[in-house]
Every structure is written in structure tokens, then in C-alpha cells.
Short mmCIF file of C-alpha atoms in Angstrom, two decimals:
data_model
loop_
_atom_site.label_atom_id
_atom_site.label_comp_id
_atom_site.label_asym_id
_atom_site.label_seq_id
_atom_site.Cartn_x
_atom_site.Cartn_y
_atom_site.Cartn_z
CA MET A 697 0.00 0.00 0.00
CA SER A 698 1.38 3.44 -0.99
CA ALA A 699 1.68 6.27 1.53
CA LEU A 700 -1.07 8.19 -0.31
CA SER A 701 -3.51 5.27 -0.39
CA GLY A 702 -2.70 4.51 3.24
CA SER A 703 -3.53 8.09 4.21
CA ARG A 704 -6.81 7.92 2.31
CA HIS A 705 -7.64 4.68 4.10
CA LEU A 706 -6.99 6.31 7.48
CA ILE A 707 -9.12 9.36 6.57
CA ILE A 708 -12.02 7.09 5.62
CA ILE A 709 -11.68 5.23 8.92
CA CYS A 710 -11.63 8.48 10.91
CA CYS A 711 -14.67 9.91 9.12
CA SER A 712 -16.59 6.69 9.69
CA LEU A 713 -15.73 6.71 13.36
CA LEU A 714 -16.72 10.37 13.75
CA ILE A 715 -20.13 9.52 12.31
CA LEU A 716 -20.35 6.55 14.69
CA ALA A 717 -19.35 8.74 17.62
CA CYS A 718 -21.94 11.39 16.84
CA SER A 719 -24.67 8.78 16.50
CA HIS A 720 -23.96 7.59 20.04
CA SER A 721 -23.19 10.89 21.69
CA GLY A 722 -23.10 11.16 25.47
CA GLU A 723 -21.06 12.84 28.13
CA ILE A 724 -17.93 11.24 26.72
CA HIS A 725 -16.95 12.07 23.14
CA GLN A 726 -16.15 8.76 21.55
CA GLU A 727 -13.69 10.25 19.11
CA ASN A 728 -11.35 11.00 22.04
CA VAL A 729 -10.70 7.29 22.38
CA LEU A 730 -11.73 5.80 19.04
CA LEU A 731 -9.56 7.83 16.71
CA PRO A 732 -6.29 7.33 18.63
CA LEU A 733 -6.93 3.59 18.91
CA GLN A 734 -7.68 3.24 15.23
CA HIS A 735 -4.65 5.32 14.35
CA LYS A 736 -2.43 3.01 16.39
CA LEU A 737 -4.05 -0.02 14.78
CA HIS A 738 -3.19 1.46 11.39
CA GLN A 739 0.40 2.09 12.48
CA ALA A 740 0.64 -1.55 13.59
CA GLY A 741 -0.51 -2.72 10.17
CA LEU A 742 -3.85 -4.02 11.44
CA PRO A 743 -7.21 -3.39 9.76
CA ALA A 744 -9.86 -1.29 11.48
CA ASP A 745 -12.32 -4.15 11.77
CA ALA A 746 -9.82 -6.29 13.72
CA LEU A 747 -10.82 -4.36 16.85
CA ALA A 748 -14.04 -4.66 18.84
CA PHE A 749 -14.66 -3.24 22.31
CA VAL A 750 -17.19 -1.92 24.82
CA ALA A 751 -16.40 0.17 27.91
CA TYR A 752 -18.60 2.17 30.28
CA PRO A 753 -18.79 3.24 33.93
CA LEU A 754 -21.11 0.96 35.88
CA ASP A 755 -22.89 3.91 37.47
CA ASN A 756 -23.68 5.47 34.08
CA PRO A 757 -23.82 3.05 31.12
CA ALA A 758 -24.94 5.96 28.93
CA GLU A 759 -21.28 7.06 28.83
CA LYS A 760 -20.47 3.94 26.85
CA VAL A 761 -17.70 4.00 24.27
CA SER A 762 -17.68 1.14 21.81
CA PHE A 763 -16.72 -0.11 18.39
CA GLN A 764 -18.25 -3.17 16.72
CA ALA A 765 -19.92 -3.92 20.05
CA GLU A 766 -22.06 -6.79 18.77
CA LYS A 767 -19.42 -8.43 16.60
CA SER A 768 -18.76 -12.06 17.47
CA MET A 769 -15.05 -12.23 18.28
CA GLN A 770 -12.56 -14.88 19.31
CA PRO A 771 -11.90 -14.09 23.00
CA ALA A 772 -9.00 -16.41 23.86
CA SER A 773 -8.71 -16.82 27.65
CA THR A 774 -11.10 -13.97 28.50
CA MET A 775 -13.75 -16.65 27.86
CA LYS A 776 -12.77 -18.02 31.28
CA LEU A 777 -14.77 -15.15 32.79
CA LEU A 778 -17.96 -16.51 31.25
CA THR A 779 -17.27 -19.97 32.70
CA SER A 780 -16.33 -18.46 36.07
CA ILE A 781 -19.44 -16.30 36.33
CA THR A 782 -21.77 -19.14 35.32
CA ALA A 783 -20.13 -21.50 37.82
CA LEU A 784 -20.40 -18.97 40.65
CA GLU A 785 -24.04 -18.45 39.74
CA LEU A 786 -25.05 -22.11 39.38
CA LEU A 787 -22.67 -23.93 41.75
CA GLY A 788 -21.89 -21.23 44.31
CA PRO A 789 -18.48 -20.11 45.59
CA ALA A 790 -18.37 -22.89 48.22
CA TYR A 791 -18.69 -25.73 45.69
CA ARG A 792 -16.05 -28.48 45.97
CA GLY A 793 -15.16 -31.37 43.68
CA LYS A 794 -14.66 -34.82 45.21
CA THR A 795 -12.83 -38.10 44.87
CA GLN A 796 -14.40 -41.03 46.68
CA LEU A 797 -13.15 -44.46 47.71
CA ARG A 798 -16.17 -46.76 47.81
CA SER A 799 -16.97 -50.43 48.25
CA TYR A 800 -19.85 -52.84 47.65
CA GLU A 801 -19.69 -54.21 51.17
CA GLN A 802 -18.64 -53.23 54.67
CA ALA A 803 -14.93 -53.10 55.38
CA GLN A 804 -13.33 -56.40 56.35
CA ASN A 805 -9.89 -58.01 56.26
CA THR A 806 -10.42 -59.80 52.94
CA MET A 807 -12.84 -57.99 50.65
CA GLN A 808 -14.95 -60.16 48.36
CA GLN A 809 -15.60 -57.37 45.84
CA PRO A 810 -13.43 -54.59 44.40
CA LEU A 811 -12.82 -51.19 45.90
CA VAL A 812 -14.00 -48.31 43.72
CA LEU A 813 -12.14 -45.04 43.12
CA LYS A 814 -14.77 -42.63 41.81
CA GLY A 815 -13.86 -39.25 40.34
CA LEU A 816 -16.19 -36.28 40.74
CA ALA A 817 -13.97 -33.55 39.28
CA ASP A 818 -11.71 -33.08 42.28
CA MET A 819 -9.36 -30.29 41.17
CA ASP A 820 -6.68 -31.09 43.78
CA PHE A 821 -6.37 -34.88 43.80
CA THR A 822 -2.65 -35.56 44.13
CA LEU A 823 -0.66 -38.76 44.72
CA GLN A 824 -0.46 -37.80 48.40
CA GLU A 825 -4.25 -37.55 48.61
CA LEU A 826 -4.66 -40.93 46.91
CA TRP A 827 -2.23 -42.43 49.42
CA TYR A 828 -4.34 -40.99 52.23
CA LEU A 829 -7.58 -42.48 50.85
CA LEU A 830 -5.97 -45.91 50.56
CA GLN A 831 -4.47 -45.57 54.03
CA GLN A 832 -7.94 -44.89 55.42
CA ALA A 833 -9.16 -48.14 53.86
CA TYR A 834 -6.27 -49.96 55.53
CA ASP A 835 -7.04 -48.26 58.84
CA GLN A 836 -10.60 -49.66 58.62
CA GLY A 837 -9.15 -53.18 58.55
CA ILE A 838 -8.93 -53.90 54.82
CA ARG A 839 -5.86 -55.95 53.90
CA GLN A 840 -6.73 -57.86 50.73
CA VAL A 841 -8.86 -56.76 47.77
CA PRO A 842 -9.67 -58.72 44.59
CA ALA A 843 -9.31 -55.58 42.42
CA PHE A 844 -9.69 -51.83 42.17
CA GLN A 845 -12.21 -50.25 39.85
CA ILE A 846 -11.66 -46.75 38.50
CA ASP A 847 -14.89 -44.90 37.68
CA ARG A 848 -14.27 -41.69 35.74
CA ASN A 849 -17.69 -41.77 34.07
CA TRP A 850 -19.11 -38.66 35.75
CA PHE A 851 -18.06 -36.99 32.51
CA ASN A 852 -19.44 -38.35 29.26
CA PRO A 853 -17.35 -39.39 27.41
CA ALA A 854 -15.08 -40.52 30.21
CA ARG A 855 -11.97 -40.38 28.01
CA PRO A 856 -12.19 -37.61 25.38
CA GLU A 857 -8.60 -38.19 24.28
CA LEU A 858 -9.78 -41.19 22.24
CA THR A 859 -11.35 -38.84 19.69
CA ALA A 860 -9.96 -35.39 20.55
CA LEU A 861 -7.54 -33.70 18.19
CA PRO A 862 -4.52 -31.93 19.72
CA PHE A 863 -4.88 -28.14 19.92
CA ASP A 864 -1.31 -27.53 18.76
CA GLU A 865 2.04 -29.23 18.31
CA THR A 866 2.71 -29.67 22.06
CA PRO A 867 -0.07 -31.99 23.28
CA ARG A 868 1.99 -33.20 26.26
CA GLU A 869 2.05 -29.76 27.89
CA TYR A 870 -0.14 -29.09 30.91
CA TYR A 871 -2.23 -26.43 29.17
CA ASN A 872 -3.34 -29.09 26.67
CA LEU A 873 -4.56 -31.47 29.38
CA LEU A 874 -7.96 -32.94 28.57
CA PRO A 875 -10.73 -33.09 31.20
CA ASP A 876 -11.01 -36.12 33.45
CA ALA A 877 -13.47 -36.73 36.28
CA LEU A 878 -10.62 -38.55 38.06
CA PHE A 879 -8.02 -35.78 37.90
CA LEU A 880 -5.24 -37.81 39.54
CA GLN A 881 -2.03 -35.73 39.69
CA ARG A 882 -3.50 -34.07 36.58
CA ASN A 883 -1.97 -37.06 34.75
CA MET A 884 1.37 -35.25 34.90
CA LEU A 885 4.72 -36.89 35.52
CA GLY A 886 8.19 -35.45 35.84
CA ILE A 887 11.06 -36.55 33.62
CA LYS A 888 14.77 -35.77 34.03
CA LEU A 889 17.28 -36.35 31.26
CA GLU A 890 21.04 -35.91 31.63
CA SER A 891 23.79 -36.50 29.09
CA SER A 892 27.57 -36.43 28.95
CA ALA A 893 29.65 -36.42 25.79
CA ASP A 894 28.97 -40.11 25.14
CA LYS A 895 25.96 -41.34 27.14
CA ILE A 896 22.50 -40.35 28.36
CA SER A 897 20.50 -41.34 31.41
CA GLY A 898 17.03 -40.49 32.61
CA GLN A 899 14.47 -41.01 35.32
CA PHE A 900 10.86 -40.26 36.20
CA TYR A 901 9.81 -38.40 39.31
CA PRO A 902 8.20 -39.87 41.19
CA SER A 903 9.47 -43.24 40.00
CA LEU A 904 6.77 -45.84 39.35
CA GLN A 905 7.12 -49.61 39.45
CA GLY A 906 6.32 -51.00 36.01
CA LEU A 907 7.24 -47.81 34.15
CA GLU A 908 10.54 -47.85 32.29
CA LEU A 909 12.38 -45.10 30.43
CA VAL A 910 14.34 -46.40 27.43
CA THR A 911 17.14 -44.17 26.12
CA THR A 912 19.09 -46.64 23.96
CA GLN A 913 17.68 -45.23 20.72
CA VAL A 914 18.94 -41.69 21.32
CA GLN A 915 21.71 -40.15 19.22
CA LEU A 916 23.80 -37.52 21.00
CA THR A 917 24.59 -34.40 18.97
CA ASP A 918 26.23 -31.00 19.34
CA MET A 919 22.96 -29.06 19.18
CA PRO A 920 22.50 -26.37 21.89
CA CYS A 921 20.85 -27.73 25.02
CA ALA A 922 18.27 -24.94 25.02
CA GLN A 923 16.95 -26.00 21.62
CA TRP A 924 15.83 -29.48 22.62
CA TYR A 925 12.17 -30.14 23.39
CA PRO A 926 10.39 -33.51 23.85
CA HIS A 927 8.12 -33.33 20.82
CA PRO A 928 5.56 -36.14 20.44
CA GLN A 929 7.58 -37.90 17.74
CA GLN A 930 10.54 -38.18 20.13
CA LEU A 931 8.63 -40.10 22.80
CA ALA A 932 7.17 -43.49 21.86
CA PHE A 933 4.73 -45.17 24.24
CA LYS A 934 4.90 -48.98 24.34
CA ARG A 935 3.23 -51.66 26.45
CA GLN A 936 5.30 -54.75 27.19
CA PRO A 937 4.02 -57.89 29.00
CA ASP A 938 5.36 -56.76 32.38
CA THR A 939 6.10 -53.05 31.93
CA VAL A 940 5.04 -49.84 30.27
CA GLN A 941 7.86 -48.25 28.33
CA LEU A 942 8.46 -44.68 27.27
CA VAL A 943 11.05 -44.82 24.51
CA LEU A 944 13.12 -41.70 23.88
CA GLN A 945 14.02 -41.37 20.22
CA GLY A 946 15.84 -39.02 17.88
CA GLU A 947 18.58 -36.61 18.92
CA PHE A 948 19.60 -35.19 22.29
CA PRO A 949 22.31 -32.59 23.05
CA LYS A 950 25.60 -33.65 24.59
CA ASN A 951 26.40 -32.38 28.10
CA CYS A 952 22.83 -31.33 28.71
CA GLN A 953 20.33 -31.53 31.56
CA LYS A 954 16.58 -31.24 31.02
CA ARG A 955 13.65 -31.39 33.42
CA ASP A 956 10.03 -31.32 32.29
CA TYR A 957 6.65 -31.99 33.84
CA LEU A 958 4.46 -33.47 31.11
CA GLN A 959 1.67 -35.83 30.14
CA LEU A 960 3.99 -38.71 29.46
CA ILE A 961 1.81 -41.83 29.50
CA ASN A 962 -1.81 -42.80 29.00
CA ARG A 963 -3.97 -41.84 31.99
CA VAL A 964 -5.28 -45.41 32.33
CA ASP A 965 -1.76 -46.80 32.73
CA PHE A 966 -0.77 -43.92 34.98
CA SER A 967 -3.68 -44.51 37.38
CA ARG A 968 -3.14 -48.27 37.38
CA LEU A 969 0.57 -48.08 38.15
CA VAL A 970 0.10 -45.52 40.91
CA ILE A 971 -2.70 -47.42 42.66
CA GLN A 972 -0.82 -50.71 42.51
CA GLN A 973 2.36 -49.19 43.90
CA LEU A 974 0.68 -47.27 46.73
CA TRP A 975 -1.57 -50.16 47.80
CA GLN A 976 1.40 -52.52 47.87
CA GLN A 977 3.33 -50.05 50.05
CA ILE A 978 0.37 -49.72 52.44
CA SER A 979 -0.99 -53.28 52.61
CA GLY A 980 1.77 -55.48 51.22
CA GLN A 981 -0.59 -56.93 48.61
CA LYS A 982 1.10 -57.29 45.21
CA GLU A 983 -0.17 -57.20 41.63
CA VAL A 984 -3.74 -56.15 42.34
CA PRO A 985 -5.77 -55.80 39.11
CA VAL A 986 -6.94 -52.26 38.31
CA VAL A 987 -9.79 -51.92 35.81
CA GLU A 988 -11.70 -49.02 34.29
CA GLN A 989 -15.40 -49.58 34.86
CA LYS A 990 -18.55 -47.58 35.49
CA THR A 991 -20.09 -48.43 38.85
CA ALA A 992 -23.62 -47.93 40.08
CA ASN A 993 -24.12 -49.67 43.40
CA ALA A 994 -20.90 -49.25 45.38
CA SER A 995 -22.90 -47.77 48.24
CA VAL A 996 -20.35 -47.85 51.10
CA LEU A 997 -18.26 -44.69 51.35
CA LEU A 998 -14.89 -45.60 52.85
CA ALA A 999 -13.09 -42.28 52.41
CA GLU A 1000 -13.42 -39.01 50.53
CA HIS A 1001 -11.21 -36.13 49.45
CA GLN A 1002 -12.65 -32.71 48.65
CA SER A 1003 -10.92 -30.09 46.56
CA ARG A 1004 -10.59 -26.43 47.40
CA THR A 1005 -13.72 -24.32 47.11
CA LEU A 1006 -14.69 -22.91 43.75
CA ALA A 1007 -13.76 -19.42 44.96
CA GLU A 1008 -10.20 -20.64 45.61
CA VAL A 1009 -9.93 -22.63 42.37
CA LEU A 1010 -10.99 -19.56 40.38
CA ARG A 1011 -7.79 -17.81 41.46
CA ASP A 1012 -5.82 -20.42 39.50
CA ILE A 1013 -8.24 -20.27 36.59
CA ASN A 1014 -8.16 -16.49 36.14
CA LYS A 1015 -4.90 -15.25 37.65
CA SER A 1016 -2.81 -18.02 36.06
CA SER A 1017 -5.17 -18.61 33.12
CA ASP A 1018 -5.33 -22.34 33.85
CA ASN A 1019 -6.94 -24.05 30.85
CA ALA A 1020 -7.07 -27.52 32.36
CA LEU A 1021 -8.98 -26.42 35.46
CA THR A 1022 -11.34 -24.31 33.37
CA ARG A 1023 -12.20 -27.22 31.11
CA GLN A 1024 -12.84 -29.34 34.20
CA LEU A 1025 -15.14 -26.67 35.61
CA TYR A 1026 -16.97 -26.29 32.29
CA LEU A 1027 -17.89 -29.98 32.33
CA VAL A 1028 -18.92 -29.83 35.99
CA LEU A 1029 -21.73 -27.46 34.94
CA GLY A 1030 -23.20 -30.26 32.84
CA ALA A 1031 -22.28 -33.23 35.03
CA GLN A 1032 -24.17 -31.70 37.97
CA GLN A 1033 -27.35 -32.11 35.92
CA GLY A 1034 -26.78 -35.79 35.24
CA THR A 1035 -26.08 -37.18 31.79
CA ALA A 1036 -28.01 -39.37 29.44
CA GLU A 1037 -25.98 -42.09 27.76
CA ALA A 1038 -26.32 -40.48 24.34
CA GLU A 1039 -25.75 -36.86 25.41
CA SER A 1040 -22.29 -35.50 26.04
CA THR A 1041 -21.52 -33.58 29.22
CA ALA A 1042 -20.15 -30.71 27.13
CA THR A 1043 -23.50 -30.36 25.34
CA ILE A 1044 -25.33 -30.12 28.66
CA SER A 1045 -22.77 -27.62 29.95
CA GLU A 1046 -23.32 -25.38 26.95
CA GLN A 1047 -27.06 -25.48 27.49
CA GLN A 1048 -26.62 -24.58 31.15
CA ILE A 1049 -24.61 -21.52 30.16
CA ARG A 1050 -27.08 -20.44 27.49
CA ASP A 1051 -30.01 -20.91 29.87
CA PHE A 1052 -28.24 -18.74 32.45
CA ILE A 1053 -27.62 -15.99 29.90
CA SER A 1054 -31.23 -16.18 28.73
CA SER A 1055 -32.41 -15.81 32.34
CA LEU A 1056 -30.71 -12.41 32.33
CA ALA A 1057 -32.64 -11.45 29.18
CA LEU A 1058 -29.37 -11.18 27.25
CA ASP A 1059 -28.85 -12.11 23.61
CA HIS A 1060 -26.37 -14.99 23.23
CA SER A 1061 -26.46 -15.24 19.45
CA SER A 1062 -22.83 -14.06 19.31
CA LEU A 1063 -21.72 -16.94 21.55
CA THR A 1064 -19.97 -20.06 20.30
CA LEU A 1065 -18.77 -22.51 22.94
CA GLU A 1066 -16.43 -25.48 22.82
CA ASN A 1067 -14.76 -25.95 26.22
CA GLY A 1068 -15.23 -22.67 28.09
CA SER A 1069 -11.52 -21.91 28.41
CA GLY A 1070 -10.85 -19.93 25.25
CA LEU A 1071 -8.17 -22.46 24.23
CA SER A 1072 -10.13 -23.02 21.07
CA ARG A 1073 -10.21 -22.07 17.41
CA THR A 1074 -14.01 -21.84 17.41
CA GLU A 1075 -15.13 -20.06 20.60
CA ARG A 1076 -16.66 -16.62 20.06
CA ILE A 1077 -18.41 -13.90 22.06
CA SER A 1078 -19.24 -10.24 21.48
CA PRO A 1079 -17.82 -7.46 23.67
CA LEU A 1080 -21.40 -6.35 24.35
CA LEU A 1081 -22.35 -9.73 25.84
CA MET A 1082 -19.11 -9.99 27.80
CA THR A 1083 -19.58 -6.58 29.43
CA ALA A 1084 -23.22 -7.33 30.22
CA LEU A 1085 -22.20 -10.53 32.02
CA LEU A 1086 -19.48 -8.70 33.93
CA GLN A 1087 -21.95 -5.98 34.90
CA HIS A 1088 -24.34 -8.63 36.24
CA ALA A 1089 -21.53 -10.32 38.17
CA TYR A 1090 -20.44 -7.02 39.70
CA GLN A 1091 -23.92 -6.63 41.18
CA ALA A 1092 -24.14 -10.25 42.39
CA SER A 1093 -23.45 -11.57 45.88
CA TYR A 1094 -20.37 -13.44 44.64
CA GLN A 1095 -18.75 -10.28 43.24
CA PRO A 1096 -15.84 -10.32 45.75
CA GLU A 1097 -14.93 -13.91 44.84
CA LEU A 1098 -14.89 -13.15 41.12
CA ILE A 1099 -12.89 -9.95 41.42
CA ALA A 1100 -10.36 -11.51 43.80
CA SER A 1101 -9.72 -14.24 41.20
CA MET A 1102 -8.75 -11.76 38.47
CA PRO A 1103 -5.21 -10.48 37.87
CA LEU A 1104 -4.47 -7.11 39.46
CA ALA A 1105 -2.83 -4.68 37.05
CA GLY A 1106 0.92 -4.49 37.53
CA VAL A 1107 0.81 -6.71 40.62
CA ASP A 1108 0.11 -10.41 40.01
CA GLY A 1109 -1.04 -13.15 37.67
CA THR A 1110 -0.82 -12.57 33.94
CA LEU A 1111 -0.71 -8.78 34.56
CA LYS A 1112 2.31 -8.83 36.86
CA ARG A 1113 4.55 -7.15 34.27
CA ARG A 1114 1.84 -5.15 32.56
CA PHE A 1115 0.33 -1.79 33.56
CA THR A 1116 3.16 -1.19 36.02
CA GLN A 1117 3.05 2.62 35.67
CA ALA A 1118 1.81 4.63 38.66
CA GLN A 1119 -1.29 5.68 36.75
CA THR A 1120 -2.46 2.13 36.07
CA GLN A 1121 -0.87 -0.14 38.70
CA GLY A 1122 -3.55 -1.59 40.93
CA LYS A 1123 -6.29 0.26 39.02
CA ALA A 1124 -7.67 -2.69 37.05
CA ARG A 1125 -8.77 -6.29 37.49
CA LEU A 1126 -8.51 -7.78 34.02
CA LYS A 1127 -8.51 -11.21 32.45
CA THR A 1128 -6.04 -11.46 29.61
CA GLY A 1129 -6.36 -13.51 26.46
CA THR A 1130 -3.68 -14.49 23.95
CA LEU A 1131 -3.61 -16.85 21.00
CA ARG A 1132 -1.65 -16.63 17.77
CA ASN A 1133 -4.43 -14.58 16.20
CA VAL A 1134 -6.00 -13.01 19.31
CA VAL A 1135 -5.21 -10.50 22.01
CA ALA A 1136 -7.93 -9.60 24.50
CA LEU A 1137 -8.66 -7.89 27.81
CA ALA A 1138 -11.86 -7.94 29.85
CA GLY A 1139 -12.78 -6.92 33.38
CA PHE A 1140 -13.01 -3.87 35.60
CA VAL A 1141 -11.05 -0.60 35.67
CA THR A 1142 -11.06 2.28 38.18
CA ASP A 1143 -10.93 5.77 36.72
CA GLN A 1144 -9.45 8.98 38.12
CA SER A 1145 -12.58 9.83 40.10
CA GLY A 1146 -12.88 6.35 41.64
CA ARG A 1147 -15.63 5.05 39.40
CA THR A 1148 -15.58 1.41 38.25
CA TRP A 1149 -15.75 0.76 34.53
CA VAL A 1150 -16.51 -2.52 32.82
CA VAL A 1151 -14.59 -3.29 29.64
CA ALA A 1152 -14.25 -6.03 27.05
CA SER A 1153 -11.83 -5.59 24.15
CA PHE A 1154 -10.64 -7.96 21.44
CA ILE A 1155 -8.31 -7.87 18.46
CA ASN A 1156 -8.65 -10.74 15.98
CA ASP A 1157 -6.10 -10.91 13.20
CA PRO A 1158 -3.26 -13.23 12.12
CA LYS A 1159 -0.91 -10.50 13.39
CA ALA A 1160 -2.98 -9.63 16.47
CA GLY A 1161 0.06 -9.54 18.74
CA ARG A 1162 1.12 -6.28 17.14
CA GLY A 1163 -1.96 -4.62 18.61
CA ARG A 1164 -1.62 -5.48 22.28
CA HIS A 1165 -0.57 -1.90 23.07
CA VAL A 1166 -3.84 -0.71 21.49
CA LEU A 1167 -5.84 -2.53 24.16
CA ASP A 1168 -3.44 -1.26 26.82
CA ASP A 1169 -4.06 2.28 25.60
CA LEU A 1170 -7.81 1.79 26.02
CA ILE A 1171 -7.30 0.77 29.66
CA GLU A 1172 -4.98 3.73 30.27
CA TRP A 1173 -7.55 6.05 28.71
CA ILE A 1174 -10.21 4.75 31.12
CA THR A 1175 -7.97 5.35 34.14
CA ARG A 1176 -7.64 9.01 33.07
CA GLN A 1177 -11.38 9.65 32.95
CA ASN A 1178 -13.12 11.86 35.49
CA ASP A 1179 -16.86 12.12 36.11
CA LYS A 1180 -16.53 15.90 36.17
CA ASN A 1181 -14.37 16.16 33.09
CA SER A 1182 -14.41 13.14 30.85
CA GLN A 1183 -12.11 14.68 28.26
CA GLN A 1184 -8.47 14.20 29.22
#
């Protein structure tokens, strides 16, 4: 594009925005914010229609500034706010997930029927907590069991990884973790690799009986240590008669040490190996069968672990932008309603969210849902709907729990190194969103006179990252506003 044609393009944009501003006149002149934002978009090489936003003070929505307010946009992780608000509304801030150890009969030395480990979306079920559940069974006198049954069927399907496509090229990373009603150690395992000039060794942490790391197929090279990453093609998963093997293949740098915490093996094998090892350590019983099976009548509750409250879990979801926990929570919304055999939990969850939005008399035609986390190529929402939901949440009884879960500008979470200037630090609670083609911000901002604004802003474009400062400028503009003099 020539300089002359570029200037003409900018003039057309400015004239269009002036017309838009005049058609929505209020106390705040929209051109004071719209024209600078669009100018910076143009400087970043982004088209005008890549931006959509809504912002207004909660005490006077008539002062709204907006652009493409009803446009359905890809929100990235700001979609977590929708899932959070719906969960607080429908489940309550005190909701807790559970993992239960059940049996078909009263506890006795030698059980005639299996013990059942039932997952109910416990967000905090670690190996230590599993050990404690099994220890409680031992403390009740149980010494021998014919088998353990794992019931992760509270979600339907119980194992989405059988049909799910990977989101990107790093499916073993934590952020790509698929939901599981039995969220044992989040199916994550540590791996340490260490090489010299002529050999390589490795280990898992914690180590598991029956899990073997094979490094004999690795070729050592002079590549920089920092460049190596365990891509899926470099880790082969194999079942042998007596062991499960993870075979390291390809190249590895000489004189290098690497530690990673990844989804290394199938969750079925992971759960089986862990249960067998811990039960043997507690009871002395070896080689107990562990099977995956839906259970209906294991009526005796032997022990139970409960996760943190929803209000506490939301701090991980929003401050750290935890995709795995959000996807768990999204399915909880549907699982709480019960599932028919032919209906997926995700379908019921979506209907729960849409019913909630409809109860507020809000239009959800701009909404497209997949997993509620924003880690999606298909999820969409308009800035108008997002701000309306945030406005409702601000007036709800759970407002403190939601706000406390959101990153504080320039202080913590995903905003720790953003908005650190004196004018903005601590003046906003905002959820961030970033994908390759998305940057987004949504939440609450305090202006110069102490008023709270609600804002939702998205840029969708293959080069969206260039426009992050445009959204930052919008937030900074809000912090400068004053109810006595809105023009700064």
C-alpha cells in the first residue's frame, strides 16, 4: 500500500468513526478514544475491523464508548470469565469437587468385591491424597482386595482423548490437558534427562514400578541444550508384557540436563501403576488388578477427598489462566445435571450456560462454545455480551470472589509485568487472552474519580500480537477519565 492510499484509508476510517461517535453521543466524546486507537491499529498494520470493544462506567452506562460492540469475536482466555461467572451463579463459591473411595460391602480383612475409586472432578487430587484415601481403607481393617475399579464416568465421554484432536504441536504440555473426572495428579509426571559427551540417562519423578524409560535409541549431537524439546515424535509409548515403556528417540544434546513436567503416559496406565504401587506399600498386597469400569451400586463410602472451594480454584483459573482447570469446571456445569448415555456432558454444559444468559434477558447469538476456556479455534463472544455478564456479576453476591480471582494490574497473575506505571498499577482487574491470532482484555477498571468501569476488548487478526498496546491504551484512557471532566 502506498503512503497516499494509506492516508486515504486512514481518513475514511476516521470519518466513519466520527459519524459513529456522533450517533452515540453522550457525556464522553467517543472520538477522544476511538480515533487514537484506530490510528495506532493502522500504524501496527492491522485493519480497522480487527478491533471490537465496549467500555462504560457501571454507574452510568450511557457514557459507553464502543466499536463493533455486537461483533462475534474470538476471545482467547477472556472466555474463562464466562465460565467463572456461570459457575459462581449455578454452583456457588463454596462448591467443591470430590474423589471417593467406595466399596460394595462393609470393610473387612479380605474384601470379596473390588474397591471403587470414583472421580467427581476433584481439582486437587494428588498422589499424596490418593495415598491418604488408601491408608484410610487400611485403617478400617482392609488388607486384601480382589481388584480396584476406577470410575471416571461422571463426565461423558469418560476419556475424550480417544477422539480429541490436539490443539497444537505440544499436546503433552499441561495447558493441553484434557478433562477427566478422576483428575489424579492431573496425569502429569516429571522426567529428568542428563547427558555427557557419550551417554544419556534419565528417570521419572516420582518413580513408578512398572514404568521404564528407554534411552538406547537416542543419538547424542552438538545441538544447543536450550533448543531441545520432547516433541511427540521423540517419545514413543509402548506396552510390554510386564512393563510400560516410554522410549526416547531421535537426537539429544551432549552435556545437557533437562527437566520437564508433562503428560507422558496414558492416563489409564498412569492410574493403574500408581494405585498398585501405593496399595502394595500400604498393605503389602502385590499385583492387584486395576480396571476401568462404570459403577452404580458401590454404596459404602470408605473415604473421601474434597478439593478447594470454587472461589479458591478460580484464582488459579483467572490469575494463572489455567486451561485444564477451566475445562474441568466447564464440564462440571453439565455433570451436575446428570447425563443421558447419548448426550455429552459438554453439550449439557453449553445449554446450562445459554439458559443462564437467557435468564438475564441477554442475547447470546454471538456466543460459540467449545470448552469454556478460550483455548479453542471456534469459541466466540461479542464485547457487548461480555460486558453485560461482567456488569451482572459485579452486582451479584459473589462479586468479591470473582474480582479476587482476576489479575491485578501491575501486581500479580498474567498482569504482573503489565500496567506497572503509577497511573495504572492496581487500578484494574482484568482477564487477559492471547492466541496466535487473538489479544484480548476484559474486566473492571477504576478511573481517576474512583468510578468502576466494565470493559471487554478484542483484536482478531493473524498478526494480532502487534496490537496489544492498542488494548493497553484503552485501559490507560479509562484510568484518566473523570466524572466531572471526561475529556483528558
